[in-house]
Short mmCIF file of C-alpha atoms in Angstrom, two decimals:
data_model
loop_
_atom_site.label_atom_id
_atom_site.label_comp_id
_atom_site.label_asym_id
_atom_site.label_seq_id
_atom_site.Cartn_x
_atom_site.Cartn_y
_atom_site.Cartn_z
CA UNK A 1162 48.98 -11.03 25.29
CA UNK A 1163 48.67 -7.98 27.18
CA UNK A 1164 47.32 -6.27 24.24
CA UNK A 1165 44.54 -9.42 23.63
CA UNK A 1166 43.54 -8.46 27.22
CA UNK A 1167 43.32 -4.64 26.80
CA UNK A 1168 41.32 -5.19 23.88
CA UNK A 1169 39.06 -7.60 25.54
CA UNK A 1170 38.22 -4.71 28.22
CA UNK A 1171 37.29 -2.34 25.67
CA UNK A 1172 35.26 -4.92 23.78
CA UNK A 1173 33.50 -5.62 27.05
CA UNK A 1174 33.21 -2.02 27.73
CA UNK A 1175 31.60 -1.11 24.28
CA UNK A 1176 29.41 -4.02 24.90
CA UNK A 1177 27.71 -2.43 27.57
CA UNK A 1178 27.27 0.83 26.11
CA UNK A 1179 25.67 -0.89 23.22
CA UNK A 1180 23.34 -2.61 25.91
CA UNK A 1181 22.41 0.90 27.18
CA UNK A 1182 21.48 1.97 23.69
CA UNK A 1183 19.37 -0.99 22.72
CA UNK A 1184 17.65 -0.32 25.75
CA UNK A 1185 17.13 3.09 25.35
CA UNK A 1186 16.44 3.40 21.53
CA UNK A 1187 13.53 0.44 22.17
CA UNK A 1188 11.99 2.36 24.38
CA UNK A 1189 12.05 5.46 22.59
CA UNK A 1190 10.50 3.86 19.51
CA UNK A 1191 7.64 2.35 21.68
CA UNK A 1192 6.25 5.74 23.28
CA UNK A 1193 7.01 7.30 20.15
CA UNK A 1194 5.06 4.38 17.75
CA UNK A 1195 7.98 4.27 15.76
CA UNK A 1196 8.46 0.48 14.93
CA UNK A 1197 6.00 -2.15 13.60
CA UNK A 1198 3.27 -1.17 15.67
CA UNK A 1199 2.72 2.05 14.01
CA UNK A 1200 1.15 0.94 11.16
CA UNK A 1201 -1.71 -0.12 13.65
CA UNK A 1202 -1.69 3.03 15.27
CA UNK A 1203 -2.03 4.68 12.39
CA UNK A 1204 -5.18 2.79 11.10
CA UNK A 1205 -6.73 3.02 14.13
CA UNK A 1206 -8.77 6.13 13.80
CA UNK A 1207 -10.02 4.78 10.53
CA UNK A 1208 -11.37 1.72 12.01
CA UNK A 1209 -13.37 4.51 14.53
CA UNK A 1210 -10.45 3.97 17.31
CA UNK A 1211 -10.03 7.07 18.54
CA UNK A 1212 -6.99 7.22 20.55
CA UNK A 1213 -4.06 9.23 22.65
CA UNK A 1214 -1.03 7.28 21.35
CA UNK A 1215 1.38 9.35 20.28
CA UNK A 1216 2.24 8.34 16.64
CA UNK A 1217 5.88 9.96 15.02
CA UNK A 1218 7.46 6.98 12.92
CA UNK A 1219 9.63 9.41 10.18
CA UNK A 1220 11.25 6.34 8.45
CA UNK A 1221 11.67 2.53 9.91
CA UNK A 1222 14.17 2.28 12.66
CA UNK A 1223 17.55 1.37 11.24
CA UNK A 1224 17.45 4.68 8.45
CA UNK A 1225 16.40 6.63 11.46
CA UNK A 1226 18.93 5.96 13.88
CA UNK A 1227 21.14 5.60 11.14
CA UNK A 1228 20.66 9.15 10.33
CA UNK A 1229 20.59 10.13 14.04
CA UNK A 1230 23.84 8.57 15.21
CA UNK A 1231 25.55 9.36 11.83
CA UNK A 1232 24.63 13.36 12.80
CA UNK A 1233 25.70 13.40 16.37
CA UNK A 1234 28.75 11.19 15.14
CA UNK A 1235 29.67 13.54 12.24
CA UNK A 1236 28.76 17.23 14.76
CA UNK A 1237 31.31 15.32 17.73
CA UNK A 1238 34.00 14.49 14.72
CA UNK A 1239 33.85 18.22 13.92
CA UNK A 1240 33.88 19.50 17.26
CA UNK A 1241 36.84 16.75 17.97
CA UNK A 1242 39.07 18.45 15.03
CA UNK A 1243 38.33 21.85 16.85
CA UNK A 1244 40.02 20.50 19.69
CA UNK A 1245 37.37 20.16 22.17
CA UNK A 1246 37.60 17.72 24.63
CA UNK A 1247 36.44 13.84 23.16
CA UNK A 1248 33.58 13.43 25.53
CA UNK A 1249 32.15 17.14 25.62
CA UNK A 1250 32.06 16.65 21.67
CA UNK A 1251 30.19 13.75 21.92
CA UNK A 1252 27.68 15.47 24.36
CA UNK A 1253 27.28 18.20 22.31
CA UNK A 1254 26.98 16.25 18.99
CA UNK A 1255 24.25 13.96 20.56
CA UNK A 1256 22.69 16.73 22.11
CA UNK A 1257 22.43 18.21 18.41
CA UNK A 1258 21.15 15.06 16.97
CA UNK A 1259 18.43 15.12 19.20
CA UNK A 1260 17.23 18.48 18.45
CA UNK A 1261 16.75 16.79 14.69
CA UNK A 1262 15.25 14.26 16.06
CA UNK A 1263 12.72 16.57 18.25
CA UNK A 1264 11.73 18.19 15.33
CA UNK A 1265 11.12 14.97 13.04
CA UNK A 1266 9.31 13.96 15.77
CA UNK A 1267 7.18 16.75 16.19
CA UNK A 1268 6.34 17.06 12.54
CA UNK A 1269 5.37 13.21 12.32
CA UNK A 1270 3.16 13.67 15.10
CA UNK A 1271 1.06 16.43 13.05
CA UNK A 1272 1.42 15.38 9.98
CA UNK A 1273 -0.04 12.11 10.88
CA UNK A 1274 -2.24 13.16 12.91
CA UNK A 1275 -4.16 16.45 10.83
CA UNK A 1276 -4.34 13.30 8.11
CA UNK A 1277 -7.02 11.93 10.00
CA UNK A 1278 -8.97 14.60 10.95
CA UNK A 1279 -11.62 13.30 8.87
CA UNK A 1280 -11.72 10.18 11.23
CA UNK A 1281 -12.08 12.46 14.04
CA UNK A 1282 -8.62 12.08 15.64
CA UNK A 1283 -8.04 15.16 17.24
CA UNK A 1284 -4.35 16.78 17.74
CA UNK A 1285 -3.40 16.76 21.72
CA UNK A 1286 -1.23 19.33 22.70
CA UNK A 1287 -0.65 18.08 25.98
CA UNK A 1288 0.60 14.52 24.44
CA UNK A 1289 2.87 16.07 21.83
CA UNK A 1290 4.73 18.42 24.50
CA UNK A 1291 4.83 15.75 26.76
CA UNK A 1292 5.56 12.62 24.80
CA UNK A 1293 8.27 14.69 22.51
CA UNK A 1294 10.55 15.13 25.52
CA UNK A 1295 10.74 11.98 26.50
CA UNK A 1296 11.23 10.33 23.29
CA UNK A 1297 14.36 12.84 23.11
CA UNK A 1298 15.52 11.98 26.28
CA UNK A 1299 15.59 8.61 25.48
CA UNK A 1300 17.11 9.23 22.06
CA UNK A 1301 19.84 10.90 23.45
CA UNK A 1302 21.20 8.40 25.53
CA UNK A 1303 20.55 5.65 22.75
CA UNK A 1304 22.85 8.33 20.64
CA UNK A 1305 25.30 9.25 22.96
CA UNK A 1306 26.42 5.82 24.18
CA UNK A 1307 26.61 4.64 20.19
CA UNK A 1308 28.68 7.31 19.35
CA UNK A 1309 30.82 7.08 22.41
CA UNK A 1310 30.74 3.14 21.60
CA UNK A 1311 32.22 3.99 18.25
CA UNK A 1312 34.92 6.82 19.09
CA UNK A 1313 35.88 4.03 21.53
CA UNK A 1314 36.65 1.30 18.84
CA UNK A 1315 38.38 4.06 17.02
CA UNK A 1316 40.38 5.65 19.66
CA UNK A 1317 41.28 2.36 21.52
CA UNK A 1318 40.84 -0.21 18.82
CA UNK A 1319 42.45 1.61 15.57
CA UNK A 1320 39.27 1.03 13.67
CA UNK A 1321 40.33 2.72 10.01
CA UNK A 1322 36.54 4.13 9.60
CA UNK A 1323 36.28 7.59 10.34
CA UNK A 1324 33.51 8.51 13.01
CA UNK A 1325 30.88 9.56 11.11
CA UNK A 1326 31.04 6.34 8.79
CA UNK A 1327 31.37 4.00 11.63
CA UNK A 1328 28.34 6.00 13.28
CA UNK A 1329 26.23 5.28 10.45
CA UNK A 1330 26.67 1.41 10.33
CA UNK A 1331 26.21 1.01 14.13
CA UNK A 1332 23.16 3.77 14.06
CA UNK A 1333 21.62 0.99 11.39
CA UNK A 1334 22.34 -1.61 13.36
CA UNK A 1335 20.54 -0.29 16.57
CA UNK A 1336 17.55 0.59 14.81
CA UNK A 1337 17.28 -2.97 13.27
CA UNK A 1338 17.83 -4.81 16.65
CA UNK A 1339 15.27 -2.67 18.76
CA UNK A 1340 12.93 -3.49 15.45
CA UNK A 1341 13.55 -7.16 15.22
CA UNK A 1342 13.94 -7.82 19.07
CA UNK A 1343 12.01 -5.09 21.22
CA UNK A 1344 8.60 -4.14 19.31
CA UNK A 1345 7.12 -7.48 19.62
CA UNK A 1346 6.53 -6.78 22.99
CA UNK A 1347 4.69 -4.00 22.61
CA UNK A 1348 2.85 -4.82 19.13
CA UNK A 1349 1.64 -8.16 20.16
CA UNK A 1350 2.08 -8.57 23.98
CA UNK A 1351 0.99 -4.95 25.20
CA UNK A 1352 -1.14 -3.37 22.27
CA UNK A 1353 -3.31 -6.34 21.67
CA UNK A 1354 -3.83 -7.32 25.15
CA UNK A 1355 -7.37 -7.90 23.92
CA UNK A 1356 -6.68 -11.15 22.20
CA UNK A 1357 -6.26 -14.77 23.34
CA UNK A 1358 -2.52 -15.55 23.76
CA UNK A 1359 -1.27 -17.02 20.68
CA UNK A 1360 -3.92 -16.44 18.83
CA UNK A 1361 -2.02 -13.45 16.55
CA UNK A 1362 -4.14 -10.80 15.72
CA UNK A 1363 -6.99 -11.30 13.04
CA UNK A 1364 -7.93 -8.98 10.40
CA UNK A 1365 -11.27 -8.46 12.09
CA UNK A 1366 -8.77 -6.65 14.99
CA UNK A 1367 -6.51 -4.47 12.60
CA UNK A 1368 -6.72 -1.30 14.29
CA UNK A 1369 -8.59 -2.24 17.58
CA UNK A 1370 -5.40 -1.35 20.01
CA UNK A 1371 -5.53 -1.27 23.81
CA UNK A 1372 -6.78 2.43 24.12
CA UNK A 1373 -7.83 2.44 28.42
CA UNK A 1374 -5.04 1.76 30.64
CA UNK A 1375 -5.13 1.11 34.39
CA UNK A 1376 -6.88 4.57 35.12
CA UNK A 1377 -8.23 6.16 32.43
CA UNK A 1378 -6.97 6.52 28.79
CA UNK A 1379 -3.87 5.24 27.66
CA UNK A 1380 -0.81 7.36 26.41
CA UNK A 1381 2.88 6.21 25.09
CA UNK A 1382 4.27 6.68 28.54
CA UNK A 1383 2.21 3.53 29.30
CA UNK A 1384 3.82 1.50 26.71
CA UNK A 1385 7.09 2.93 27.70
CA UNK A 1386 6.87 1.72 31.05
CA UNK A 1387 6.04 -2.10 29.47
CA UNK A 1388 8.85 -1.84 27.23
CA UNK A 1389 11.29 -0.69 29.56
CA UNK A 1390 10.76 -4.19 31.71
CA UNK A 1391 10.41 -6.33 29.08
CA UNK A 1392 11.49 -4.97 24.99
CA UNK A 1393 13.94 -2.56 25.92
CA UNK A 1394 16.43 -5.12 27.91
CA UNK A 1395 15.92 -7.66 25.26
CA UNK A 1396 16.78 -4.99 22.82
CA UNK A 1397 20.05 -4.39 25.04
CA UNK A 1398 21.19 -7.55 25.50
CA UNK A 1399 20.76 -8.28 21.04
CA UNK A 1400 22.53 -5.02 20.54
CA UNK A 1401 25.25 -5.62 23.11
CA UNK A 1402 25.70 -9.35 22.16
CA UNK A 1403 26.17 -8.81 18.33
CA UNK A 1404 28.68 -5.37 19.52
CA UNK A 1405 30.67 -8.08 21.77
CA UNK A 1406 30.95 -10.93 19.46
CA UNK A 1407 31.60 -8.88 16.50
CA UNK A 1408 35.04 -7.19 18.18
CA UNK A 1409 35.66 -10.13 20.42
CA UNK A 1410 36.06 -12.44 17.34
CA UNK A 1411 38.43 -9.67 15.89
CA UNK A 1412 40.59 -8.80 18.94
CA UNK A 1413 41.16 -12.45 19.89
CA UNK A 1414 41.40 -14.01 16.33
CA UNK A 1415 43.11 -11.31 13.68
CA UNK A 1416 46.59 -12.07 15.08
CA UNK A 1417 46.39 -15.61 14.23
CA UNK A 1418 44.67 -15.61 10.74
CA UNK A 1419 43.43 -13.51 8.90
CA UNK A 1420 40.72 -15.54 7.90
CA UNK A 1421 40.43 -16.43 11.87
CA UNK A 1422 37.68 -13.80 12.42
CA UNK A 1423 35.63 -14.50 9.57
CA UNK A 1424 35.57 -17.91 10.30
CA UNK A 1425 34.61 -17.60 13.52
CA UNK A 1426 32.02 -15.14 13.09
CA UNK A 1427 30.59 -17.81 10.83
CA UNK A 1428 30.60 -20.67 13.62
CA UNK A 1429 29.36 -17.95 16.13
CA UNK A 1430 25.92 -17.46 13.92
CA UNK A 1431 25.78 -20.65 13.14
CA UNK A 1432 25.27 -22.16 16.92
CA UNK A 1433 23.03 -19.10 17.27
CA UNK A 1434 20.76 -20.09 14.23
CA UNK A 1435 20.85 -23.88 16.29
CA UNK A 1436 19.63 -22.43 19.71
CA UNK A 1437 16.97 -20.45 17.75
CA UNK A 1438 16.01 -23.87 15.87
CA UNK A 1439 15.65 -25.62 19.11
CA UNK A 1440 13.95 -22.54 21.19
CA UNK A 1441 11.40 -22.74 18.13
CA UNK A 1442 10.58 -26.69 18.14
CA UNK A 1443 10.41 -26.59 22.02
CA UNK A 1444 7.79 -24.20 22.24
CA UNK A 1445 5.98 -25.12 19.47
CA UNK A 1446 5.79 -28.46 21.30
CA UNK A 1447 5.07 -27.33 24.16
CA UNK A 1448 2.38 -24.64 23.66
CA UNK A 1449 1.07 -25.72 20.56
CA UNK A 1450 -1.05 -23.60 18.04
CA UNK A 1451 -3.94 -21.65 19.50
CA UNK A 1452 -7.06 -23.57 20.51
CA UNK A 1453 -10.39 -22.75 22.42
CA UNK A 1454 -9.92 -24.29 25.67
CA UNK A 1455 -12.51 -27.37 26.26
CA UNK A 1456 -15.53 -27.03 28.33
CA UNK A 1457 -15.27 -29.31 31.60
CA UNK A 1458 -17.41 -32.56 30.99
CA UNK A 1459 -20.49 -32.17 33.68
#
């Protein structure tokens, strides 16, 4: 018993570092235009949308962090086996991995960018130093608290993957829930503020992103500041739900059965897929497809 309760606490406790690094790792993609919206960003200057949106994406966002946390995972492993203390490896591995990521980063951004010089987008110095920072500040904490989520399922838990390995998976796994959960905020909700709610975004728009915010021009530190309210939590809580549920089912269950996990991990996703069902009908219902609103009768 007491060791069902020990290992609750550490699930619990990895849980909310995952939170932290949904958050985080969300909100980096967003300033940095790593996710779905990119592809808009990057046709925007073809369309004659000349813009200050800083525009990086390397790979999608599960081989990236993949890579990333996999790096600083592998650097703190080494540093581990040279007897350094756990937690100044893990800075100093993460701290690493972001200097990779800085200069991915910076390379995207002018690579990209010199590509469509012929549209007339223009390379801003002042956006790259600034925007490149804070991307890597952000990345770092999405990178630290994964590692340090996964030394913590090894150290406490007795997970048999080696640190690096495990680093990978869960690096994948962030990138694909800040993808699937986070960017739709700032794809459809922030970047095409311009369009009717609901009303997607027609091929007439591809390209035609918000460019003016509140005073003056827009940069990513705009759309960092939406997503951190709205697509970075929801990119926490997805991240630190699947991180919970996935070792909860194993600490409580794998003394029982051995099957008892698996089987529960099944029922788990399945009332998930039900909620989702139900979430869908109701505001389909309820909202309805896109319509012009009626003119009052006179």
């Amino acid at each position: 018993m007491e060791e069902i309760v020990f290992g609750i606490g550490i699930t619990a406790l990895a849980g909310a570092l995952a939170t932290v690094a949904g958050a985080a790792e969300d909100t980096e993609s967003d300033i940095g235009s790593q996710g779905d919206p990119n592809s808009q960003v990057q046709l925007a200057p073809q369309m004659g949308y000349i813009h200050r949106i800083f525009n990086k994406a390397v790979a999608g966002e599960p081989p990236a962090y993949g890579l990333w946390v996999a790096l600083g995972a592998g650097l703190a492993w080494a540093f581990m086996a040279m007897q350094i203390n756990p937690i100044l490896a893990i800075v100093l591995g993460s701290a690493l991995a972001v200097f990779v990521q800085g200069v991915y980063a910076t390379t995207a951004y002018l690579g990209r960018t010199a590509s469509l010089a012929k549209f007339g987008q223009p390379v801003y110095i002042d956006i790259l130093k600034s925007m490149t920072t804070v991307t890597m500040a952000h990345a770092f904490v999405a990178i630290f608290t994964t590692v340090a989520m996964c030394h913590l399922m090894i150290s406490a838990l007795g997970h048999p993957f080696p640190l690096p390995l495990l680093g990978l998976v869960w690096g994948i796994a962030l990138g694909a829930a800040g993808s699937a959960t986070g960017n739709p905020f700032y794809g459809k909700e922030r970047q095409y503020q311009e369009q009717k709610f609901g009303a997607g975004v027609p091929i007439s728009a591809s390209g035609n992103i918000v460019r003016y915010a509140e005073a003056g021009q827009r940069n990513s530190l705009d759309n960092g500041f939406f997503s951190a309210k709205l697509g970075g939590p929801a990119s926490g809580i997805c991240f630190g739900l699947i991180v919970f549920f996935e070792l909860w089912r194993t600490v409580v269950f794998e003394e029982l059965n051995v099957w008892g996990p698996i089987i529960v991990g099944v029922i788990v996703i399945l009332i998930f897929a039900i909620i989702d069902r139900y979430i869908e009908v109701w505001a389909r219902k309820t909202f309805g497809p896109y319509t012009a609103p009626e003119e009052a009768s006179s």
